[in-house]
Amino acid sequence: EDQVTQSPEALRLQEGESSSLNCSYTVSGLRGLFWYRQDPGKGPEFLFTLYSAGEEKEKERLKATLTKKESFLHITAPKPEDSATYLCAVERGANNLFFGTGTRLTVIP
Amino acid sequence: DTEVTQTPKHLVMGMTNKKSLKCEQHMGHRAMYWYKQKAKKPPELMFVYSYEKLSINESVPSRFSPECPNSSLLNLHLHALQPEDSALYLCASSYYSGTDTQYFGPGTRLTVL
């Protein structure tokens, strides 16, 4: 059975305090792993797609990495505007995204 | 431009009402999606249309009826909903060529009384 588990469930950071979010997955034949950011009451905003183990992608203060069993989203020197829920999703068939439950990040000024 | 628009932003309906949600994109994407998201839960896939044909229906009750009139437009017709159907309904779109990024709209917040 396909599973996507994100940890921690919630994370509070001081502004400038770097940390990592984890996404562990079990899926037969990974086609792609996606990271999204979601603000309350809004639609998910695309961040990254990773396709194969060893791949890394960066955007501003965020860096996503992928291994055969998990992905990490590293946040360097976060700012209050980085506060959001970060969702990991795997594609388990053409166009079929399966989401993890997310990590709710709060960055305190 | 990666914009997906959804109307209305908010909708309140009774259990006997019929209403529709609308989604539009002008990015040339050929796959469009409906997701349902309950509070503090991740989005759950409901329907997928590719090239205007229904390709995935995740065992959604028949009180939800999707329609794709053309490649830019996606509707979700609602009839005889239950209070537990109250949720944020998200539309997304992507190019249809293998593993494609899905771009989401802002959602419609639905409340069923």
Short mmCIF file of C-alpha atoms in Angstrom, two decimals:
data_model
loop_
_atom_site.label_atom_id
_atom_site.label_comp_id
_atom_site.label_asym_id
_atom_site.label_seq_id
_atom_site.Cartn_x
_atom_site.Cartn_y
_atom_site.Cartn_z
CA GLU A 1 0.00 0.00 0.00
CA ASP A 2 1.29 3.45 -0.92
CA GLN A 3 2.25 5.64 2.03
CA VAL A 4 3.59 9.16 2.44
CA THR A 5 4.55 10.21 5.97
CA GLN A 6 5.70 13.70 6.87
CA SER A 7 7.48 14.73 10.04
CA PRO A 8 7.34 16.63 12.20
CA GLU A 9 3.62 17.38 12.16
CA ALA A 10 4.32 20.92 13.38
CA LEU A 11 7.51 22.93 13.73
CA ARG A 12 8.18 26.28 15.39
CA LEU A 13 11.41 28.06 14.50
CA GLN A 14 12.95 31.34 15.46
CA GLU A 15 13.69 33.61 12.52
CA GLY A 16 17.09 32.59 11.15
CA GLU A 17 17.02 29.12 12.75
CA SER A 18 17.60 26.58 9.94
CA SER A 19 15.92 23.16 9.97
CA SER A 20 14.70 20.29 7.79
CA LEU A 21 11.32 18.71 7.07
CA ASN A 22 11.10 15.02 6.27
CA CYS A 23 8.92 13.10 3.81
CA SER A 24 9.17 9.30 3.90
CA TYR A 25 7.44 7.40 1.15
CA THR A 26 6.54 3.89 0.13
CA VAL A 27 5.25 3.63 -3.41
CA SER A 28 5.68 1.07 -6.12
CA GLY A 29 7.54 2.72 -8.96
CA LEU A 30 8.08 6.34 -7.97
CA ARG A 31 7.38 8.58 -10.97
CA GLY A 32 8.03 11.88 -9.21
CA LEU A 33 8.01 13.52 -5.77
CA PHE A 34 6.56 17.00 -5.38
CA TRP A 35 6.82 19.66 -2.70
CA TYR A 36 4.10 22.27 -2.29
CA ARG A 37 3.55 25.12 0.11
CA GLN A 38 0.01 25.91 1.29
CA ASP A 39 -1.18 28.99 3.15
CA PRO A 40 -4.42 28.74 5.19
CA GLY A 41 -7.54 28.72 3.02
CA LYS A 42 -5.56 28.83 -0.23
CA GLY A 43 -4.51 26.35 -2.89
CA PRO A 44 -1.13 24.58 -2.77
CA GLU A 45 1.72 26.49 -4.42
CA PHE A 46 4.25 24.41 -6.36
CA LEU A 47 7.83 24.42 -5.09
CA PHE A 48 9.84 21.48 -6.51
CA THR A 49 9.68 18.21 -8.43
CA LEU A 50 12.31 15.51 -7.85
CA TYR A 51 12.54 12.45 -10.06
CA SER A 52 15.50 10.31 -8.98
CA ALA A 53 17.60 9.56 -5.91
CA GLY A 54 20.45 12.01 -5.47
CA GLU A 55 18.61 14.86 -7.13
CA GLU A 56 18.63 18.28 -5.42
CA LYS A 57 16.80 21.51 -6.22
CA GLU A 58 17.02 24.96 -4.66
CA LYS A 59 14.87 28.06 -4.57
CA GLU A 60 15.73 31.01 -2.37
CA ARG A 61 15.92 29.68 1.23
CA LEU A 62 14.59 26.21 0.32
CA LYS A 63 16.47 23.14 -0.84
CA ALA A 64 14.86 19.78 -1.61
CA THR A 65 16.73 16.48 -1.75
CA LEU A 66 15.65 12.93 -2.61
CA THR A 67 16.84 9.46 -1.60
CA LYS A 68 15.28 6.09 -2.43
CA LYS A 69 13.09 6.21 0.67
CA GLU A 70 12.69 9.84 1.68
CA SER A 71 12.93 13.48 0.74
CA PHE A 72 14.06 16.43 2.82
CA LEU A 73 13.09 20.06 2.54
CA HIS A 74 15.85 22.16 4.08
CA ILE A 75 14.99 25.70 5.14
CA THR A 76 17.97 27.99 5.62
CA ALA A 77 17.60 31.13 7.78
CA PRO A 78 13.80 31.15 7.59
CA LYS A 79 11.74 34.33 7.72
CA PRO A 80 8.20 34.80 9.12
CA GLU A 81 6.82 34.79 5.57
CA ASP A 82 7.99 31.16 5.24
CA SER A 83 5.27 30.17 7.72
CA ALA A 84 2.91 27.76 5.95
CA THR A 85 2.04 24.09 5.66
CA TYR A 86 4.52 22.22 3.49
CA LEU A 87 3.05 19.26 1.61
CA CYS A 88 4.91 16.38 0.02
CA ALA A 89 3.22 14.31 -2.69
CA VAL A 90 4.17 11.30 -4.80
CA GLU A 91 2.85 10.43 -8.22
CA ARG A 92 1.63 6.83 -8.05
CA GLY A 93 0.30 6.60 -11.56
CA ALA A 94 -0.12 9.00 -14.43
CA ASN A 95 -1.54 12.25 -13.03
CA ASN A 96 -2.42 10.56 -9.71
CA LEU A 97 -0.90 12.57 -6.83
CA PHE A 98 -1.00 11.17 -3.31
CA PHE A 99 -0.29 13.72 -0.57
CA GLY A 100 1.26 13.40 2.86
CA THR A 101 -0.43 15.08 5.82
CA GLY A 102 1.98 18.01 5.78
CA THR A 103 4.24 19.88 8.19
CA ARG A 104 2.86 23.09 9.66
CA LEU A 105 5.77 25.52 9.94
CA THR A 106 5.66 28.66 12.10
CA VAL A 107 8.59 31.09 12.00
CA ILE A 108 8.65 33.48 14.94
CA PRO A 109 10.19 36.95 14.45
CA ASP B 1 1.71 32.46 -16.17
CA THR B 2 0.59 29.51 -14.06
CA GLU B 3 -2.84 30.72 -13.06
CA VAL B 4 -5.83 28.54 -12.41
CA THR B 5 -8.99 30.43 -11.48
CA GLN B 6 -11.95 29.09 -9.51
CA THR B 7 -15.41 30.53 -8.89
CA PRO B 8 -17.09 31.11 -6.58
CA LYS B 9 -14.64 31.63 -3.71
CA HIS B 10 -17.27 30.72 -1.14
CA LEU B 11 -20.52 28.79 -1.48
CA VAL B 12 -23.18 27.97 1.08
CA MET B 13 -25.89 25.53 0.04
CA GLY B 14 -28.66 23.47 1.52
CA MET B 15 -28.87 19.73 1.16
CA THR B 16 -31.59 19.99 -1.51
CA ASN B 17 -29.85 22.62 -3.65
CA LYS B 18 -28.10 22.17 -6.97
CA LYS B 19 -24.99 24.26 -7.54
CA SER B 20 -21.85 24.20 -9.69
CA LEU B 21 -18.19 25.00 -9.15
CA LYS B 22 -16.18 26.38 -12.05
CA CYS B 23 -12.48 26.14 -12.87
CA GLU B 24 -10.60 27.75 -15.76
CA GLN B 25 -7.03 27.73 -17.07
CA HIS B 26 -5.45 29.25 -20.18
CA MET B 27 -2.04 27.62 -20.04
CA GLY B 28 -2.74 25.04 -22.74
CA HIS B 29 -2.83 22.26 -20.15
CA ARG B 30 -4.67 19.13 -21.25
CA ALA B 31 -5.20 17.50 -17.83
CA MET B 32 -7.49 18.96 -15.17
CA TYR B 33 -8.28 17.75 -11.66
CA TRP B 34 -10.71 18.11 -8.78
CA TYR B 35 -9.50 17.62 -5.22
CA LYS B 36 -11.34 17.79 -1.90
CA GLN B 37 -9.55 19.07 1.20
CA LYS B 38 -10.99 18.88 4.70
CA ALA B 39 -9.60 21.07 7.49
CA LYS B 40 -6.07 20.12 8.58
CA LYS B 41 -5.99 17.25 6.05
CA PRO B 42 -4.15 16.92 2.72
CA PRO B 43 -5.92 17.26 -0.63
CA GLU B 44 -7.62 14.07 -1.82
CA LEU B 45 -7.98 13.38 -5.53
CA MET B 46 -11.56 13.13 -6.78
CA PHE B 47 -11.49 13.26 -10.59
CA VAL B 48 -9.00 13.59 -13.44
CA TYR B 49 -9.81 14.69 -16.99
CA SER B 50 -7.24 14.25 -19.73
CA TYR B 51 -7.93 15.57 -23.21
CA GLU B 52 -11.47 16.37 -22.01
CA LYS B 53 -12.19 12.73 -21.13
CA LEU B 54 -12.68 11.42 -17.61
CA SER B 55 -9.66 9.23 -16.87
CA ILE B 56 -9.79 8.82 -13.07
CA ASN B 57 -12.77 8.73 -10.71
CA GLU B 58 -11.65 7.93 -7.18
CA SER B 59 -14.94 6.28 -6.17
CA VAL B 60 -16.63 9.63 -5.61
CA PRO B 61 -20.37 9.57 -4.71
CA SER B 62 -22.72 10.35 -7.61
CA ARG B 63 -23.91 13.55 -5.92
CA PHE B 64 -20.68 15.01 -7.36
CA SER B 65 -20.78 15.18 -11.15
CA PRO B 66 -17.77 16.51 -13.09
CA GLU B 67 -17.90 18.01 -16.57
CA CYS B 68 -15.18 19.18 -18.94
CA PRO B 69 -16.83 21.22 -21.75
CA ASN B 70 -13.49 22.14 -23.36
CA SER B 71 -9.76 21.98 -22.68
CA SER B 72 -9.79 25.20 -20.61
CA LEU B 73 -12.85 24.68 -18.47
CA LEU B 74 -13.81 22.22 -15.73
CA ASN B 75 -17.05 22.15 -13.76
CA LEU B 76 -18.17 20.24 -10.70
CA HIS B 77 -21.94 19.91 -10.39
CA LEU B 78 -23.26 19.41 -6.88
CA HIS B 79 -26.64 17.92 -5.94
CA ALA B 80 -28.13 16.61 -2.69
CA LEU B 81 -24.91 17.09 -0.74
CA GLN B 82 -24.45 16.18 2.90
CA PRO B 83 -22.97 18.38 5.67
CA GLU B 84 -19.86 16.16 5.68
CA ASP B 85 -19.20 17.32 2.10
CA SER B 86 -18.28 20.75 3.45
CA ALA B 87 -14.65 21.32 2.48
CA LEU B 88 -12.25 23.30 0.30
CA TYR B 89 -12.59 22.12 -3.30
CA LEU B 90 -9.43 22.58 -5.31
CA CYS B 91 -8.97 22.52 -9.05
CA ALA B 92 -5.59 21.85 -10.66
CA SER B 93 -4.20 21.51 -14.17
CA SER B 94 -1.08 20.13 -15.85
CA TYR B 95 0.35 19.29 -19.25
CA TYR B 96 -0.40 15.66 -20.06
CA SER B 97 2.98 14.14 -20.87
CA GLY B 98 4.30 11.82 -18.18
CA THR B 99 5.05 13.25 -14.75
CA ASP B 100 3.80 16.81 -14.94
CA THR B 101 3.58 19.50 -12.32
CA GLN B 102 0.05 20.21 -11.21
CA TYR B 103 -0.81 23.87 -10.65
CA PHE B 104 -3.62 24.56 -8.20
CA GLY B 105 -6.30 27.19 -8.09
CA PRO B 106 -7.23 29.08 -4.91
CA GLY B 107 -10.16 26.77 -4.14
CA THR B 108 -13.86 27.12 -3.39
CA ARG B 109 -14.85 26.95 0.27
CA LEU B 110 -18.10 24.96 0.35
CA THR B 111 -20.44 24.83 3.32
CA VAL B 112 -23.43 22.47 3.26
CA LEU B 113 -26.14 23.27 5.77
#
